[in-house]
PDB file of C-alpha atoms in Angstrom:
ATOM      1  CA  MET A  16       0.000   0.000   0.000  1.00  0.00           C
ATOM      2  CA  LYS A  17       1.123   3.518  -0.775  1.00  0.00           C
ATOM      3  CA  LYS A  18       1.633   6.072   1.968  1.00  0.00           C
ATOM      4  CA  GLU A  19      -1.745   7.739   2.463  1.00  0.00           C
ATOM      5  CA  GLU A  20      -2.036  11.235   1.081  1.00  0.00           C
ATOM      6  CA  LYS A  21      -4.989  13.501   0.422  1.00  0.00           C
ATOM      7  CA  THR A  22      -6.177  14.138  -3.115  1.00  0.00           C
ATOM      8  CA  ASN A  23      -8.270  17.091  -4.252  1.00  0.00           C
ATOM      9  CA  VAL A  24     -11.295  14.767  -4.069  1.00  0.00           C
ATOM     10  CA  CYS A  25     -10.517  14.102  -0.363  1.00  0.00           C
ATOM     11  CA  ARG A  26     -10.287  17.836   0.293  1.00  0.00           C
ATOM     12  CA  VAL A  27     -13.659  18.455  -1.409  1.00  0.00           C
ATOM     13  CA  LEU A  28     -15.310  15.698   0.659  1.00  0.00           C
ATOM     14  CA  ASP A  29     -13.661  16.891   3.875  1.00  0.00           C
ATOM     15  CA  ALA A  30     -14.898  20.449   3.249  1.00  0.00           C
ATOM     16  CA  LYS A  31     -18.448  19.136   2.799  1.00  0.00           C
ATOM     17  CA  LYS A  32     -18.090  16.892   5.877  1.00  0.00           C
ATOM     18  CA  ILE A  33     -18.870  13.777   3.836  1.00  0.00           C
ATOM     19  CA  SER A  34     -17.709  10.430   5.152  1.00  0.00           C
ATOM     20  CA  TYR A  35     -15.479   8.338   2.873  1.00  0.00           C
ATOM     21  CA  VAL A  36     -12.713   5.769   2.899  1.00  0.00           C
ATOM     22  CA  LEU A  37      -9.620   6.323   0.754  1.00  0.00           C
ATOM     23  CA  HIS A  38      -8.120   3.192  -0.811  1.00  0.00           C
ATOM     24  CA  THR A  39      -4.677   3.208  -2.406  1.00  0.00           C
ATOM     25  CA  TYR A  40      -2.901   0.579  -4.491  1.00  0.00           C
ATOM     26  CA  GLU A  41      -0.097   0.246  -6.992  1.00  0.00           C
ATOM     27  CA  GLN A  42      -1.628   0.976 -10.370  1.00  0.00           C
ATOM     28  CA  ASP A  43      -0.346   0.091 -13.765  1.00  0.00           C
ATOM     29  CA  PRO A  44      -1.912   2.564 -16.255  1.00  0.00           C
ATOM     30  CA  SER A  45      -3.061  -0.360 -18.409  1.00  0.00           C
ATOM     31  CA  MET A  46      -5.213  -1.829 -15.600  1.00  0.00           C
ATOM     32  CA  SER A  47      -8.883  -2.309 -16.288  1.00  0.00           C
ATOM     33  CA  GLY A  48     -11.563  -1.259 -13.856  1.00  0.00           C
ATOM     34  CA  GLU A  49     -12.331  -4.915 -13.209  1.00  0.00           C
ATOM     35  CA  GLU A  50      -8.684  -5.501 -12.238  1.00  0.00           C
ATOM     36  CA  ILE A  51      -8.900  -2.555  -9.833  1.00  0.00           C
ATOM     37  CA  ALA A  52     -12.088  -4.020  -8.307  1.00  0.00           C
ATOM     38  CA  LYS A  53     -10.240  -7.316  -7.773  1.00  0.00           C
ATOM     39  CA  ILE A  54      -7.331  -5.509  -6.053  1.00  0.00           C
ATOM     40  CA  LEU A  55      -9.853  -3.754  -3.795  1.00  0.00           C
ATOM     41  CA  GLY A  56     -11.541  -7.102  -3.090  1.00  0.00           C
ATOM     42  CA  GLU A  57     -14.837  -5.647  -4.268  1.00  0.00           C
ATOM     43  CA  ASP A  58     -17.666  -6.618  -6.585  1.00  0.00           C
ATOM     44  CA  PRO A  59     -17.018  -4.870  -9.942  1.00  0.00           C
ATOM     45  CA  ASP A  60     -20.675  -3.781  -9.919  1.00  0.00           C
ATOM     46  CA  LYS A  61     -19.795  -1.461  -6.984  1.00  0.00           C
ATOM     47  CA  VAL A  62     -16.728   0.073  -8.657  1.00  0.00           C
ATOM     48  CA  PHE A  63     -17.548   2.890 -11.082  1.00  0.00           C
ATOM     49  CA  LYS A  64     -15.611   4.621 -13.845  1.00  0.00           C
ATOM     50  CA  THR A  65     -16.005   8.227 -14.913  1.00  0.00           C
ATOM     51  CA  LEU A  66     -16.533   8.955 -18.611  1.00  0.00           C
ATOM     52  CA  VAL A  67     -16.524  12.446 -20.095  1.00  0.00           C
ATOM     53  CA  THR A  68     -18.528  13.199 -23.232  1.00  0.00           C
ATOM     54  CA  GLN A  69     -19.590  16.075 -25.417  1.00  0.00           C
ATOM     55  CA  GLY A  70     -23.066  16.597 -26.774  1.00  0.00           C
ATOM     56  CA  LYS A  71     -23.967  17.802 -30.247  1.00  0.00           C
ATOM     57  CA  SER A  72     -24.709  21.197 -28.636  1.00  0.00           C
ATOM     58  CA  GLY A  73     -21.062  21.448 -27.533  1.00  0.00           C
ATOM     59  CA  ALA A  74     -21.899  20.963 -23.824  1.00  0.00           C
ATOM     60  CA  TYR A  75     -19.892  18.469 -21.794  1.00  0.00           C
ATOM     61  CA  TYR A  76     -21.418  15.703 -19.697  1.00  0.00           C
ATOM     62  CA  VAL A  77     -20.026  13.230 -17.188  1.00  0.00           C
ATOM     63  CA  PHE A  78     -21.318   9.672 -16.895  1.00  0.00           C
ATOM     64  CA  VAL A  79     -20.412   7.398 -13.987  1.00  0.00           C
ATOM     65  CA  VAL A  80     -20.950   3.735 -14.832  1.00  0.00           C
ATOM     66  CA  PRO A  81     -19.948   0.343 -13.382  1.00  0.00           C
ATOM     67  CA  VAL A  82     -16.454  -0.653 -14.542  1.00  0.00           C
ATOM     68  CA  LYS A  83     -17.697  -3.745 -16.314  1.00  0.00           C
ATOM     69  CA  GLY A  84     -20.491  -1.832 -18.018  1.00  0.00           C
ATOM     70  CA  GLU A  85     -20.416   0.103 -21.242  1.00  0.00           C
ATOM     71  CA  LEU A  86     -21.880   3.568 -21.710  1.00  0.00           C
ATOM     72  CA  ASP A  87     -24.814   3.478 -24.115  1.00  0.00           C
ATOM     73  CA  LEU A  88     -24.382   6.671 -26.129  1.00  0.00           C
ATOM     74  CA  LYS A  89     -28.048   6.697 -27.178  1.00  0.00           C
ATOM     75  CA  LYS A  90     -29.253   6.397 -23.579  1.00  0.00           C
ATOM     76  CA  ALA A  91     -26.679   9.022 -22.543  1.00  0.00           C
ATOM     77  CA  ALA A  92     -27.952  11.422 -25.201  1.00  0.00           C
ATOM     78  CA  LYS A  93     -31.537  10.850 -24.073  1.00  0.00           C
ATOM     79  CA  ALA A  94     -30.640  11.400 -20.393  1.00  0.00           C
ATOM     80  CA  SER A  95     -28.835  14.652 -21.186  1.00  0.00           C
ATOM     81  CA  GLY A  96     -31.425  15.933 -23.650  1.00  0.00           C
ATOM     82  CA  GLU A  97     -28.909  15.917 -26.517  1.00  0.00           C
ATOM     83  CA  LYS A  98     -29.463  14.677 -30.058  1.00  0.00           C
ATOM     84  CA  ALA A  99     -26.117  12.853 -29.892  1.00  0.00           C
ATOM     85  CA  ILE A 100     -23.242  12.310 -27.462  1.00  0.00           C
ATOM     86  CA  SER A 101     -19.656  11.316 -28.190  1.00  0.00           C
ATOM     87  CA  MET A 102     -16.658  10.516 -26.020  1.00  0.00           C
ATOM     88  CA  ILE A 103     -14.086  13.294 -25.737  1.00  0.00           C
ATOM     89  CA  LYS A 104     -10.582  12.619 -26.983  1.00  0.00           C
ATOM     90  CA  GLN A 105      -8.227  11.331 -24.292  1.00  0.00           C
ATOM     91  CA  LYS A 106      -5.845  14.274 -24.897  1.00  0.00           C
ATOM     92  CA  ASP A 107      -8.682  16.683 -23.977  1.00  0.00           C
ATOM     93  CA  LEU A 108      -9.394  15.046 -20.602  1.00  0.00           C
ATOM     94  CA  LEU A 109      -6.700  16.780 -18.495  1.00  0.00           C
ATOM     95  CA  PRO A 110      -7.239  20.336 -19.827  1.00  0.00           C
ATOM     96  CA  LEU A 111     -11.023  19.986 -19.465  1.00  0.00           C
ATOM     97  CA  THR A 112     -11.315  18.214 -16.101  1.00  0.00           C
ATOM     98  CA  GLY A 113      -7.947  18.562 -14.376  1.00  0.00           C
ATOM     99  CA  TYR A 114      -7.698  14.773 -14.230  1.00  0.00           C
ATOM    100  CA  VAL A 115      -5.578  12.272 -16.145  1.00  0.00           C
ATOM    101  CA  HIS A 116      -6.752   9.166 -17.970  1.00  0.00           C
ATOM    102  CA  GLY A 117      -7.178   6.429 -15.363  1.00  0.00           C
ATOM    103  CA  GLY A 118      -7.560   8.953 -12.524  1.00  0.00           C
ATOM    104  CA  CYS A 119     -10.683  10.872 -13.525  1.00  0.00           C
ATOM    105  CA  SER A 120     -13.159  11.472 -10.693  1.00  0.00           C
ATOM    106  CA  PRO A 121     -16.673  12.904 -10.937  1.00  0.00           C
ATOM    107  CA  ILE A 122     -15.771  14.965  -7.834  1.00  0.00           C
ATOM    108  CA  GLY A 123     -13.705  18.152  -8.022  1.00  0.00           C
ATOM    109  CA  MET A 124     -13.379  18.702 -11.753  1.00  0.00           C
ATOM    110  CA  LYS A 125     -12.112  22.112 -12.926  1.00  0.00           C
ATOM    111  CA  LYS A 126     -15.702  23.051 -13.795  1.00  0.00           C
ATOM    112  CA  PRO A 127     -18.948  21.419 -12.742  1.00  0.00           C
ATOM    113  CA  PHE A 128     -20.554  19.467 -15.570  1.00  0.00           C
ATOM    114  CA  GLN A 129     -23.981  17.872 -15.630  1.00  0.00           C
ATOM    115  CA  THR A 130     -23.311  14.395 -14.241  1.00  0.00           C
ATOM    116  CA  PHE A 131     -25.279  11.165 -14.422  1.00  0.00           C
ATOM    117  CA  LEU A 132     -24.742   8.151 -12.178  1.00  0.00           C
ATOM    118  CA  HIS A 133     -25.909   4.767 -13.392  1.00  0.00           C
ATOM    119  CA  GLU A 134     -29.082   3.830 -11.548  1.00  0.00           C
ATOM    120  CA  THR A 135     -27.634   0.570 -10.150  1.00  0.00           C
ATOM    121  CA  ALA A 136     -25.493   2.594  -7.700  1.00  0.00           C
ATOM    122  CA  ALA A 137     -28.616   2.962  -5.547  1.00  0.00           C
ATOM    123  CA  ASN A 138     -28.517  -0.822  -4.940  1.00  0.00           C
ATOM    124  CA  TYR A 139     -25.440  -0.470  -2.718  1.00  0.00           C
ATOM    125  CA  GLY A 140     -24.660   1.110   0.642  1.00  0.00           C
ATOM    126  CA  HIS A 141     -21.300   2.220  -0.723  1.00  0.00           C
ATOM    127  CA  ILE A 142     -19.617   2.449  -4.105  1.00  0.00           C
ATOM    128  CA  PHE A 143     -16.132   3.261  -5.346  1.00  0.00           C
ATOM    129  CA  VAL A 144     -15.043   6.026  -7.735  1.00  0.00           C
ATOM    130  CA  SER A 145     -11.640   7.398  -8.594  1.00  0.00           C
ATOM    131  CA  ALA A 146     -10.164   9.720  -5.986  1.00  0.00           C
ATOM    132  CA  GLY A 147      -8.688  11.831  -8.789  1.00  0.00           C
ATOM    133  CA  LYS A 148      -5.260  10.252  -8.988  1.00  0.00           C
ATOM    134  CA  LEU A 149      -3.866   6.991 -10.360  1.00  0.00           C
ATOM    135  CA  GLY A 150      -3.886   4.334  -7.651  1.00  0.00           C
ATOM    136  CA  PHE A 151      -6.492   6.072  -5.480  1.00  0.00           C
ATOM    137  CA  GLN A 152     -10.175   5.159  -5.053  1.00  0.00           C
ATOM    138  CA  ILE A 153     -12.803   6.707  -2.784  1.00  0.00           C
ATOM    139  CA  GLU A 154     -15.472   4.566  -1.127  1.00  0.00           C
ATOM    140  CA  LEU A 155     -18.640   6.475  -0.226  1.00  0.00           C
ATOM    141  CA  SER A 156     -22.396   6.184  -0.252  1.00  0.00           C
ATOM    142  CA  PRO A 157     -24.099   6.817  -3.593  1.00  0.00           C
ATOM    143  CA  THR A 158     -26.369   9.329  -1.823  1.00  0.00           C
ATOM    144  CA  ASP A 159     -23.360  11.325  -0.634  1.00  0.00           C
ATOM    145  CA  LEU A 160     -21.799  11.168  -4.101  1.00  0.00           C
ATOM    146  CA  MET A 161     -25.005  12.510  -5.643  1.00  0.00           C
ATOM    147  CA  GLU A 162     -25.094  15.327  -3.099  1.00  0.00           C
ATOM    148  CA  VAL A 163     -21.518  16.389  -3.932  1.00  0.00           C
ATOM    149  CA  ILE A 164     -21.787  16.168  -7.729  1.00  0.00           C
ATOM    150  CA  LYS A 165     -25.383  17.439  -7.855  1.00  0.00           C
ATOM    151  CA  GLY A 166     -26.024  14.537 -10.210  1.00  0.00           C
ATOM    152  CA  GLU A 167     -28.937  12.544 -11.475  1.00  0.00           C
ATOM    153  CA  THR A 168     -29.388   8.805 -11.791  1.00  0.00           C
ATOM    154  CA  ALA A 169     -30.226   7.308 -15.160  1.00  0.00           C
ATOM    155  CA  ASP A 170     -30.232   4.072 -17.143  1.00  0.00           C
ATOM    156  CA  ILE A 171     -27.108   4.800 -19.211  1.00  0.00           C
ATOM    157  CA  VAL A 172     -25.429   1.413 -19.632  1.00  0.00           C
ATOM    158  CA  LEU A 173     -25.639  -0.690 -22.757  1.00  0.00           C
ATOM    159  CA  ASP A 174     -27.544  -3.897 -22.247  1.00  0.00           C
ATOM    160  CA  PRO A 175     -25.004  -6.707 -22.923  1.00  0.00           C
ATOM    161  CA  ARG A 176     -27.630  -8.426 -25.087  1.00  0.00           C
ATOM    162  CA  ASP A 177     -27.446  -5.422 -27.445  1.00  0.00           C
ATOM    163  CA  CYS A 178     -23.691  -5.809 -27.867  1.00  0.00           C
ATOM    164  CA  PRO A 179     -23.043  -9.058 -29.773  1.00  0.00           C
ATOM    165  CA  GLY A 180     -19.546  -7.960 -30.835  1.00  0.00           C
ATOM    166  CA  GLY A 181     -18.371  -7.528 -27.228  1.00  0.00           C
ATOM    167  CA  PRO A 182     -17.369  -4.335 -25.431  1.00  0.00           C
ATOM    168  CA  LYS A 183     -16.103  -1.413 -27.455  1.00  0.00           C
ATOM    169  CA  SER A 184     -12.832  -0.430 -25.795  1.00  0.00           C
ATOM    170  CA  SER A 185     -13.190   3.234 -26.788  1.00  0.00           C
ATOM    171  CA  LEU A 186     -16.033   3.546 -24.305  1.00  0.00           C
ATOM    172  CA  HIS A 187     -13.988   2.125 -21.444  1.00  0.00           C
ATOM    173  CA  TYR A 188     -11.057   4.493 -21.293  1.00  0.00           C
ATOM    174  CA  ALA A 189     -11.536   6.717 -18.249  1.00  0.00           C
ATOM    175  CA  VAL A 190     -11.687   5.180 -14.783  1.00  0.00           C
TER     176      VAL A 190
END
């Protein structure tokens, strides 16, 4: 385990007096979200990744989905009221959010963006999201997460039955 240090996400949660547990681990940038869940000893359904998109209008949106799920761009567009949604380019992630690929958190981005949390998060007493740095995860209640990000829940994950060709890796790139 790494020496514990505070991330910007920790400081945001501390300021709002929200209870959380910080988990640290050695991360290889090529790790999948499911591998991170295994390291944490957690069900991958409780570990969420943060995906940043842009709507046809030019507005940016954040979607927080289970690591083994895949963002359904049509459902995402419907949830956000956009005609179409697309993933942002990886090179645009840091300048837009302040976070790097693999360490993107829905908490504490440079600017607040409309954020949607997959509806299954409500099934759990606690979930995990990135703490804003590679090798750091925050465990907190979905209710507290929603309070901090001022988000909405939505059905935004592709039904595996609709994906006969398997997961599309381009939709899995920001944890």
